[in-house]
JSON list of C-alpha atoms in Angstrom, two decimals:
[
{"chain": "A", "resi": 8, "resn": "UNK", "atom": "CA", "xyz": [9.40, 49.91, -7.89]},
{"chain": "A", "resi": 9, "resn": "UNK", "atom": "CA", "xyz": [7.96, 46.33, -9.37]},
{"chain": "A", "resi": 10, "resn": "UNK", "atom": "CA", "xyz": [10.62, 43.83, -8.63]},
{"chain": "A", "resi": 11, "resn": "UNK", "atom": "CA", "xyz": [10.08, 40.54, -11.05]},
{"chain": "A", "resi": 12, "resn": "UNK", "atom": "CA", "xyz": [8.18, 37.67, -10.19]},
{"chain": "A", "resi": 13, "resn": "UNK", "atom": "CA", "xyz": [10.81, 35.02, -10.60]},
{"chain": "A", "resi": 14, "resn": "UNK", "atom": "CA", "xyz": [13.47, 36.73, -8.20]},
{"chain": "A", "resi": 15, "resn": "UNK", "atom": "CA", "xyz": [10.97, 36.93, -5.41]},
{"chain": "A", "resi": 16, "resn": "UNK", "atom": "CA", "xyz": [10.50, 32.93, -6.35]},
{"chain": "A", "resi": 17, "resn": "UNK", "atom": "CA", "xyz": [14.11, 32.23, -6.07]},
{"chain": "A", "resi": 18, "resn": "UNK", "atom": "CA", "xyz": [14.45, 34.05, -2.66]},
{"chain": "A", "resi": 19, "resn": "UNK", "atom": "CA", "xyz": [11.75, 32.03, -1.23]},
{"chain": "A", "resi": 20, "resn": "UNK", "atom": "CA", "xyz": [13.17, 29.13, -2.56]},
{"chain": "A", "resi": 21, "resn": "UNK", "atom": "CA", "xyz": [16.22, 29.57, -0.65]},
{"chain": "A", "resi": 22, "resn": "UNK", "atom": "CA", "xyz": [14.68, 30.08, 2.47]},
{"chain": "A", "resi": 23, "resn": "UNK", "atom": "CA", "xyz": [12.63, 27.01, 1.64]},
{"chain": "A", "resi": 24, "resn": "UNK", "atom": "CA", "xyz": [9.22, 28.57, 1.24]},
{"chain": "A", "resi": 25, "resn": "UNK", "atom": "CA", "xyz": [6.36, 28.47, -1.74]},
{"chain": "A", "resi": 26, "resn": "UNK", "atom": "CA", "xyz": [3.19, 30.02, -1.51]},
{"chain": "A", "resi": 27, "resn": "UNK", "atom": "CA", "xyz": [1.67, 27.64, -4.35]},
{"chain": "A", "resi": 28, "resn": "UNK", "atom": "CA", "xyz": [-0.59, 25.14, -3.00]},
{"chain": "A", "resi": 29, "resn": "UNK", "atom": "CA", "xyz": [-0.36, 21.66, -3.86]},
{"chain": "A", "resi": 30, "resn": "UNK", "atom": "CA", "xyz": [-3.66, 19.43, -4.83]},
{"chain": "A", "resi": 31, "resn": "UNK", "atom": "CA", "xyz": [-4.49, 17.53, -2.21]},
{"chain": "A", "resi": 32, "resn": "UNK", "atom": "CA", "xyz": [-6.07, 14.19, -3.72]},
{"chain": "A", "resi": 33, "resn": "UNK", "atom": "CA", "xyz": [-6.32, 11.65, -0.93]},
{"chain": "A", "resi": 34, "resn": "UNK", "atom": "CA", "xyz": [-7.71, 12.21, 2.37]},
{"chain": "A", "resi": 35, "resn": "UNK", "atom": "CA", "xyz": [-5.73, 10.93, 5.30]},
{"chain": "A", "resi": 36, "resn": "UNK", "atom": "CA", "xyz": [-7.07, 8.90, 7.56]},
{"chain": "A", "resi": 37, "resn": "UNK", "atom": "CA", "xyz": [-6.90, 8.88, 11.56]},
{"chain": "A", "resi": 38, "resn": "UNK", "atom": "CA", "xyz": [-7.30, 6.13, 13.97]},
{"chain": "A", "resi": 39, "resn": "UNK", "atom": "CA", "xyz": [-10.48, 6.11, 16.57]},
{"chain": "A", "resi": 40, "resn": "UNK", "atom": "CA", "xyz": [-8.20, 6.33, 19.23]},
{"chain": "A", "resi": 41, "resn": "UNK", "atom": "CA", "xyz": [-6.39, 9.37, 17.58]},
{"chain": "A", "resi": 42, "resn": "UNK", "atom": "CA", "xyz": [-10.16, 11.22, 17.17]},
{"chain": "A", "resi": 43, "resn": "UNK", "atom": "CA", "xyz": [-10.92, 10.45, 20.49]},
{"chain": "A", "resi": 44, "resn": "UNK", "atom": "CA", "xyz": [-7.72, 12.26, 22.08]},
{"chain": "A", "resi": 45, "resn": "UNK", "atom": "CA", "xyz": [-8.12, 14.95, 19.67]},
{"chain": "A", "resi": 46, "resn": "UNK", "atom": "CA", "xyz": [-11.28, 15.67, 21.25]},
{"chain": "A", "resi": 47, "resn": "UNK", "atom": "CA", "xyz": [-10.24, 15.35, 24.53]},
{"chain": "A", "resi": 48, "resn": "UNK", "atom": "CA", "xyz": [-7.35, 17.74, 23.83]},
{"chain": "A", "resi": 49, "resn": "UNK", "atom": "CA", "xyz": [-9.81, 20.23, 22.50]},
{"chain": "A", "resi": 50, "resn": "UNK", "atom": "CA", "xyz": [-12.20, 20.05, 25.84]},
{"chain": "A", "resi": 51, "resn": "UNK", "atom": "CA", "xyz": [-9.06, 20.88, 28.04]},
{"chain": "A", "resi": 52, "resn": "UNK", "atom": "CA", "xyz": [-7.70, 23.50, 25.92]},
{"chain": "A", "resi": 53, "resn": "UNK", "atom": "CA", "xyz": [-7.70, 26.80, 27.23]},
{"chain": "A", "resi": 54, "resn": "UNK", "atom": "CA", "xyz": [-6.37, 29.63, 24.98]},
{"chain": "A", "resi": 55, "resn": "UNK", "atom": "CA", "xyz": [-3.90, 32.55, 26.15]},
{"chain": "A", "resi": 56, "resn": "UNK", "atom": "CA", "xyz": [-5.66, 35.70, 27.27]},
{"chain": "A", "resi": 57, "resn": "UNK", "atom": "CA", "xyz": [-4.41, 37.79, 24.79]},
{"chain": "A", "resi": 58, "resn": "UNK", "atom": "CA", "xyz": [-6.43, 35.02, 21.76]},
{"chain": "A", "resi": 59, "resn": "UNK", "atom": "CA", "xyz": [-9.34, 34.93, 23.42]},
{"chain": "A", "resi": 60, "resn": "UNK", "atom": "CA", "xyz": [-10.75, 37.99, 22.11]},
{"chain": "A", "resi": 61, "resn": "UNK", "atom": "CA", "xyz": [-13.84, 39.76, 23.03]}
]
């Protein structure tokens, strides 16, 4: 049964979702000091079992 476009638009605009993206013109920008824990955060990170895999 097709259901109409703009009813499954106003549902998800209740529940406060969109699935439209949004251009994206400007580029943020992140402190060294930021970066640098990023990385760090990355080294130590250690996914759940269940992620890893293979």
């Amino acid at each position: 049964m097709p259901i109409k476009h703009n009813v499954i638009e106003e549902e998800l605009a209740k529940l406060g979702l969109s699935f439209h993206a949004t251009p994206q013109g400007r580029r943020r920008k992140v402190t060294l000091d930021d970066y640098e824990a990023g990385v760090a955060a990355g080294r130590e990170f250690e996914p759940h079992c269940s992620v890893e895999g293979t």
